[in-house]
Structures are given as structure tokens and as C-alpha cells.
PDB file of C-alpha atoms in Angstrom:
ATOM      1  CA  MET Q 298      -6.706 -11.538  23.013  1.00  0.00           C
ATOM      2  CA  LYS Q 299      -4.673  -9.993  19.980  1.00  0.00           C
ATOM      3  CA  LYS Q 300      -7.723 -11.559  17.081  1.00  0.00           C
ATOM      4  CA  GLN Q 301     -11.094 -10.924  19.601  1.00  0.00           C
ATOM      5  CA  LEU Q 302      -9.428  -7.232  19.652  1.00  0.00           C
ATOM      6  CA  PHE Q 303      -8.474  -7.612  16.362  1.00  0.00           C
ATOM      7  CA  ALA Q 304     -12.772  -8.805  15.579  1.00  0.00           C
ATOM      8  CA  GLY Q 305     -14.362  -5.764  17.953  1.00  0.00           C
ATOM      9  CA  LEU Q 306     -11.899  -2.744  15.844  1.00  0.00           C
ATOM     10  CA  MET Q 307     -13.061  -4.092  12.664  1.00  0.00           C
ATOM     11  CA  ALA Q 308     -17.451  -4.129  14.297  1.00  0.00           C
ATOM     12  CA  LEU Q 309     -16.949  -0.658  15.076  1.00  0.00           C
ATOM     13  CA  ALA Q 310     -14.905   0.362  11.756  1.00  0.00           C
ATOM     14  CA  LEU Q 311     -17.488  -1.186   9.642  1.00  0.00           C
ATOM     15  CA  ALA Q 312     -19.990   0.239  11.953  1.00  0.00           C
ATOM     16  CA  THR Q 313     -18.543   4.007  11.434  1.00  0.00           C
ATOM     17  CA  THR Q 314     -16.275   4.243   8.581  1.00  0.00           C
ATOM     18  CA  SER Q 315     -17.464   5.863   5.010  1.00  0.00           C
ATOM     19  CA  CYS Q 316     -16.106   3.358   3.011  1.00  0.00           C
ATOM     20  CA  VAL Q 317     -18.051   0.106   3.775  1.00  0.00           C
ATOM     21  CA  SER Q 318     -17.986  -2.897   2.001  1.00  0.00           C
ATOM     22  CA  THR Q 319     -19.626  -6.273   2.249  1.00  0.00           C
ATOM     23  CA  ARG Q 320     -18.120  -7.666  -0.664  1.00  0.00           C
ATOM     24  CA  ASN Q 321     -14.516  -6.790  -2.174  1.00  0.00           C
ATOM     25  CA  THR Q 322     -14.051  -4.307  -4.330  1.00  0.00           C
ATOM     26  CA  ILE Q 323     -10.595  -4.426  -5.009  1.00  0.00           C
ATOM     27  CA  GLN Q 324      -9.962  -4.482  -8.612  1.00  0.00           C
ATOM     28  CA  ASN Q 325      -6.472  -5.070  -8.739  1.00  0.00           C
ATOM     29  CA  ILE Q 326      -4.923  -8.610  -6.526  1.00  0.00           C
ATOM     30  CA  ASP Q 327      -3.501 -10.926  -7.856  1.00  0.00           C
ATOM     31  CA  ASP Q 328      -2.230 -14.028  -6.128  1.00  0.00           C
ATOM     32  CA  THR Q 329       0.357 -14.884  -8.668  1.00  0.00           C
ATOM     33  CA  ALA Q 330       2.484 -12.037  -8.505  1.00  0.00           C
ATOM     34  CA  LEU Q 331       5.903 -12.032  -6.670  1.00  0.00           C
ATOM     35  CA  MET Q 332       7.905  -9.772  -4.441  1.00  0.00           C
ATOM     36  CA  PRO Q 333       9.386  -7.407  -6.300  1.00  0.00           C
ATOM     37  CA  ALA Q 334      13.730  -8.365  -6.108  1.00  0.00           C
ATOM     38  CA  LEU Q 335      15.793  -6.763  -3.283  1.00  0.00           C
ATOM     39  CA  SER Q 336      18.145  -3.904  -3.748  1.00  0.00           C
ATOM     40  CA  LYS Q 337      21.971  -4.374  -1.917  1.00  0.00           C
ATOM     41  CA  GLU Q 338      19.782  -1.379   0.429  1.00  0.00           C
ATOM     42  CA  LYS Q 339      16.298  -3.920   1.003  1.00  0.00           C
ATOM     43  CA  THR Q 340      14.155  -1.474  -0.547  1.00  0.00           C
ATOM     44  CA  PHE Q 341      11.665  -2.981  -3.808  1.00  0.00           C
ATOM     45  CA  ILE Q 342      13.829  -2.649  -6.866  1.00  0.00           C
ATOM     46  CA  ILE Q 343      10.573  -1.684  -8.728  1.00  0.00           C
ATOM     47  CA  THR Q 344      10.673  -0.759 -12.648  1.00  0.00           C
ATOM     48  CA  GLU Q 345       7.453   0.411 -13.548  1.00  0.00           C
ATOM     49  CA  ILE Q 346       5.806   3.617 -12.980  1.00  0.00           C
ATOM     50  CA  SER Q 347       1.384   2.969 -13.463  1.00  0.00           C
ATOM     51  CA  LYS Q 348      -0.637   3.849 -16.068  1.00  0.00           C
ATOM     52  CA  ASP Q 349      -3.442   3.718 -14.379  1.00  0.00           C
ATOM     53  CA  LYS Q 350      -4.270   7.757 -12.866  1.00  0.00           C
ATOM     54  CA  LYS Q 351      -6.076   5.305 -10.257  1.00  0.00           C
ATOM     55  CA  TYR Q 352      -3.056   3.266  -8.912  1.00  0.00           C
ATOM     56  CA  GLY Q 353      -2.117   3.734  -5.422  1.00  0.00           C
ATOM     57  CA  TYR Q 354      -4.441   6.956  -5.196  1.00  0.00           C
ATOM     58  CA  ASP Q 355      -8.316   4.886  -5.144  1.00  0.00           C
ATOM     59  CA  GLN Q 356      -8.904   2.487  -2.199  1.00  0.00           C
ATOM     60  CA  ASP Q 357     -10.700  -0.289  -5.210  1.00  0.00           C
ATOM     61  CA  TYR Q 358      -7.011   0.035  -7.028  1.00  0.00           C
ATOM     62  CA  PRO Q 359      -4.329   0.220  -3.894  1.00  0.00           C
ATOM     63  CA  VAL Q 360      -0.264  -0.616  -4.130  1.00  0.00           C
ATOM     64  CA  ASN Q 361      -0.526  -4.608  -2.351  1.00  0.00           C
ATOM     65  CA  LEU Q 362       2.176  -5.176  -0.511  1.00  0.00           C
ATOM     66  CA  GLY Q 363       0.620  -8.427   1.148  1.00  0.00           C
ATOM     67  CA  PHE Q 364       3.701 -10.839   0.636  1.00  0.00           C
ATOM     68  CA  LEU Q 365       5.052 -10.898   4.437  1.00  0.00           C
ATOM     69  CA  PRO Q 366       3.630 -12.183   6.813  1.00  0.00           C
ATOM     70  CA  LEU Q 367       0.559  -9.824   7.923  1.00  0.00           C
ATOM     71  CA  ALA Q 368       3.084  -8.484  11.845  1.00  0.00           C
ATOM     72  CA  THR Q 369       5.956  -8.017   9.185  1.00  0.00           C
ATOM     73  CA  GLY Q 370       4.116  -6.143   6.484  1.00  0.00           C
ATOM     74  CA  GLU Q 371       4.939  -2.542   7.728  1.00  0.00           C
ATOM     75  CA  ILE Q 372       8.481  -3.916   5.847  1.00  0.00           C
ATOM     76  CA  ASN Q 373       6.469  -3.799   2.499  1.00  0.00           C
ATOM     77  CA  VAL Q 374       6.158  -0.198   2.940  1.00  0.00           C
ATOM     78  CA  GLN Q 375       9.619   0.468   4.050  1.00  0.00           C
ATOM     79  CA  ARG Q 376      10.387  -1.271   0.639  1.00  0.00           C
ATOM     80  CA  TYR Q 377       8.346   0.340  -1.284  1.00  0.00           C
ATOM     81  CA  PHE Q 378       8.688   4.168   0.149  1.00  0.00           C
ATOM     82  CA  GLY Q 379      12.540   3.359  -0.289  1.00  0.00           C
ATOM     83  CA  ALA Q 380      12.228   1.936  -3.719  1.00  0.00           C
ATOM     84  CA  LEU Q 381      10.387   5.859  -5.243  1.00  0.00           C
ATOM     85  CA  ALA Q 382      11.326   9.430  -5.586  1.00  0.00           C
ATOM     86  CA  GLY Q 383       8.844  12.644  -6.517  1.00  0.00           C
ATOM     87  CA  PRO Q 384       9.082  13.285 -10.188  1.00  0.00           C
ATOM     88  CA  LYS Q 385      12.726  15.096 -10.017  1.00  0.00           C
ATOM     89  CA  GLY Q 386      14.280  12.243  -7.711  1.00  0.00           C
ATOM     90  CA  GLU Q 387      13.687  14.129  -4.570  1.00  0.00           C
ATOM     91  CA  LYS Q 388      13.641  11.794  -1.601  1.00  0.00           C
ATOM     92  CA  LEU Q 389      10.615  10.857   0.315  1.00  0.00           C
ATOM     93  CA  THR Q 390       9.456  11.189   3.562  1.00  0.00           C
ATOM     94  CA  TYR Q 391       5.695   9.655   4.468  1.00  0.00           C
ATOM     95  CA  THR Q 392       3.400   8.885   7.274  1.00  0.00           C
ATOM     96  CA  LYS Q 393       0.251   6.830   8.453  1.00  0.00           C
ATOM     97  CA  ILE Q 394      -2.222   8.974   8.359  1.00  0.00           C
ATOM     98  CA  GLU Q 395      -5.201   6.216   8.930  1.00  0.00           C
ATOM     99  CA  SER Q 396      -5.976   2.310   8.758  1.00  0.00           C
ATOM    100  CA  CYS Q 397     -10.054   2.261   6.315  1.00  0.00           C
ATOM    101  CA  CYS Q 398     -12.050   0.904   4.461  1.00  0.00           C
ATOM    102  CA  PRO Q 399     -12.772  -2.352   5.468  1.00  0.00           C
ATOM    103  CA  PHE Q 400     -12.232  -5.440   3.081  1.00  0.00           C
ATOM    104  CA  PRO Q 401     -12.789  -9.577   3.627  1.00  0.00           C
ATOM    105  CA  THR Q 402     -10.199 -11.047   3.578  1.00  0.00           C
ATOM    106  CA  LYS Q 403      -9.017 -14.836   3.939  1.00  0.00           C
ATOM    107  CA  LYS Q 404      -5.567 -13.549   4.535  1.00  0.00           C
ATOM    108  CA  PHE Q 405      -6.771 -12.883   7.762  1.00  0.00           C
ATOM    109  CA  ASP Q 406      -8.258 -14.678  10.430  1.00  0.00           C
ATOM    110  CA  ALA Q 407     -10.716 -12.362  10.993  1.00  0.00           C
ATOM    111  CA  GLY Q 408     -12.287 -12.861   7.680  1.00  0.00           C
ATOM    112  CA  ALA Q 409     -11.461  -9.159   7.086  1.00  0.00           C
ATOM    113  CA  GLY Q 410      -8.613  -6.494   5.884  1.00  0.00           C
ATOM    114  CA  LEU Q 411      -7.882  -2.752   6.259  1.00  0.00           C
ATOM    115  CA  LEU Q 412      -6.181  -0.589   4.243  1.00  0.00           C
ATOM    116  CA  ASP Q 413      -3.869   1.614   5.181  1.00  0.00           C
ATOM    117  CA  VAL Q 414      -4.098   5.431   4.321  1.00  0.00           C
ATOM    118  CA  TYR Q 415      -0.092   7.239   4.150  1.00  0.00           C
ATOM    119  CA  GLU Q 416       0.239  10.545   3.161  1.00  0.00           C
ATOM    120  CA  VAL Q 417       3.689  11.196   1.123  1.00  0.00           C
ATOM    121  CA  THR Q 418       5.375  14.666   0.432  1.00  0.00           C
ATOM    122  CA  TRP Q 419       8.861  15.564  -1.093  1.00  0.00           C
ATOM    123  CA  GLU Q 420      10.622  19.159  -1.194  1.00  0.00           C
ATOM    124  CA  GLY Q 421       8.669  21.571  -3.334  1.00  0.00           C
ATOM    125  CA  LEU Q 422       5.093  19.023  -3.266  1.00  0.00           C
ATOM    126  CA  ASN Q 423       2.871  21.495  -2.569  1.00  0.00           C
ATOM    127  CA  GLU Q 424      -0.364  19.287  -1.046  1.00  0.00           C
ATOM    128  CA  PRO Q 425       0.842  15.312   0.286  1.00  0.00           C
ATOM    129  CA  LYS Q 426      -0.405  12.872  -2.039  1.00  0.00           C
ATOM    130  CA  ARG Q 427      -2.082  10.068  -0.625  1.00  0.00           C
ATOM    131  CA  ILE Q 428      -2.133   6.718  -1.258  1.00  0.00           C
ATOM    132  CA  TYR Q 429      -3.408   3.900   0.088  1.00  0.00           C
ATOM    133  CA  ILE Q 430      -1.486   0.399   0.509  1.00  0.00           C
ATOM    134  CA  ASN Q 431      -3.599  -2.965   1.509  1.00  0.00           C
ATOM    135  CA  LEU Q 432      -1.432  -5.348   3.755  1.00  0.00           C
ATOM    136  CA  TYR Q 433      -2.756  -8.498   3.010  1.00  0.00           C
ATOM    137  CA  GLU Q 434      -3.506  -9.477  -0.698  1.00  0.00           C
ATOM    138  CA  LYS Q 435      -0.783  -9.628  -3.429  1.00  0.00           C
ATOM    139  CA  GLY Q 436      -0.357  -7.924  -6.632  1.00  0.00           C
ATOM    140  CA  LYS Q 437       1.930  -5.899  -9.207  1.00  0.00           C
ATOM    141  CA  VAL Q 438       4.069  -3.577  -7.410  1.00  0.00           C
ATOM    142  CA  ILE Q 439       5.010  -0.478  -9.252  1.00  0.00           C
ATOM    143  CA  ALA Q 440       5.002   3.086  -8.988  1.00  0.00           C
ATOM    144  CA  PRO Q 441       2.132   5.514  -8.660  1.00  0.00           C
ATOM    145  CA  GLN Q 442       1.633   8.022 -11.578  1.00  0.00           C
ATOM    146  CA  GLY Q 443       3.698  11.467 -10.177  1.00  0.00           C
ATOM    147  CA  PHE Q 444       6.235   9.351  -8.639  1.00  0.00           C
ATOM    148  CA  THR Q 445       9.046   8.278 -10.224  1.00  0.00           C
ATOM    149  CA  ILE Q 446      11.520   5.158  -8.749  1.00  0.00           C
ATOM    150  CA  ARG Q 447      15.025   5.423  -7.137  1.00  0.00           C
ATOM    151  CA  THR Q 448      18.039   4.957  -8.299  1.00  0.00           C
ATOM    152  CA  ILE Q 449      19.585   2.206  -6.453  1.00  0.00           C
ATOM    153  CA  THR Q 450      22.314  -0.983  -6.827  1.00  0.00           C
ATOM    154  CA  PRO Q 451      20.221  -3.967  -7.287  1.00  0.00           C
TER     155      PRO Q 451
END
């Protein structure tokens, strides 16, 4: 039943979304990437900030967190944002605002996936940042430009 519902939603999304693609345009998938280690606080240990200004901000360069089964993938979203901070170490808040940008994937029985879009804010930020998250595919997990890495205990 879930598979049929998802397939119907994917068909609707393909028909109505502005970022429709019948081919995979995601540029930073790496099936050999390993899931980052976890801190004592159960957040990812991230050691690098992206040199690419598109990373995380562009649907073709999402943060690829597909290291767990899709049903538990949201845990990686928490681990990811828990490892990041604002430019001066500010605590982040984040909210999923939409799913978009269908793409083909062999990692889901329906044959297609969607990116999740999160609005991220911190105290003093004038306009929320929009970050694209891919829970289907793997890739190097780093911080987008404009963020810092939280100081955490490994």
C-alpha cells in the first residue's frame, strides 16, 4: 500500500513540480562514501566546510545522507544539523518546508526519490538558508559555506 501511495505521489510530483527531471542531475553522489563517525552526542563528526558554494544550496549539489534505510533516514538529518552551527557558533533551528525535485534512483523500489528542503536559521540571520537534503544517495558529508562546525566531543 505504501509503495502504491508513494508511486502515485511521485507521478503527481513529476506532473506538477518545477524541478522535474527524467534523468539524475545530482552531481555529487558517491556510492563509496562512508557515513561520518558519530560524536558522544550522536551527531555526525564533520571536519570540512565545502569549497563549492553550491553544496547544499542547489538541487544538483544536495547534502547526500543516504546511509540508512529511508524509513530511518530522518535520524541522519538530525545528526547532520546537530553537527553544524552558524558563522559565529550560533545554535541552528531547522524545519522541513517541502520535498521537491524528483530524480531516478535504484535505492528505492519505486525507482525515484525526492529531495527534502529545509529552512535553517540562527539568531541574527536576516533570511533563512535553504538546504537540499538527499536521503537516498550517499556522498561526502561536509558543511555548506556560511556555516561552521559545532565543537563536539568525539
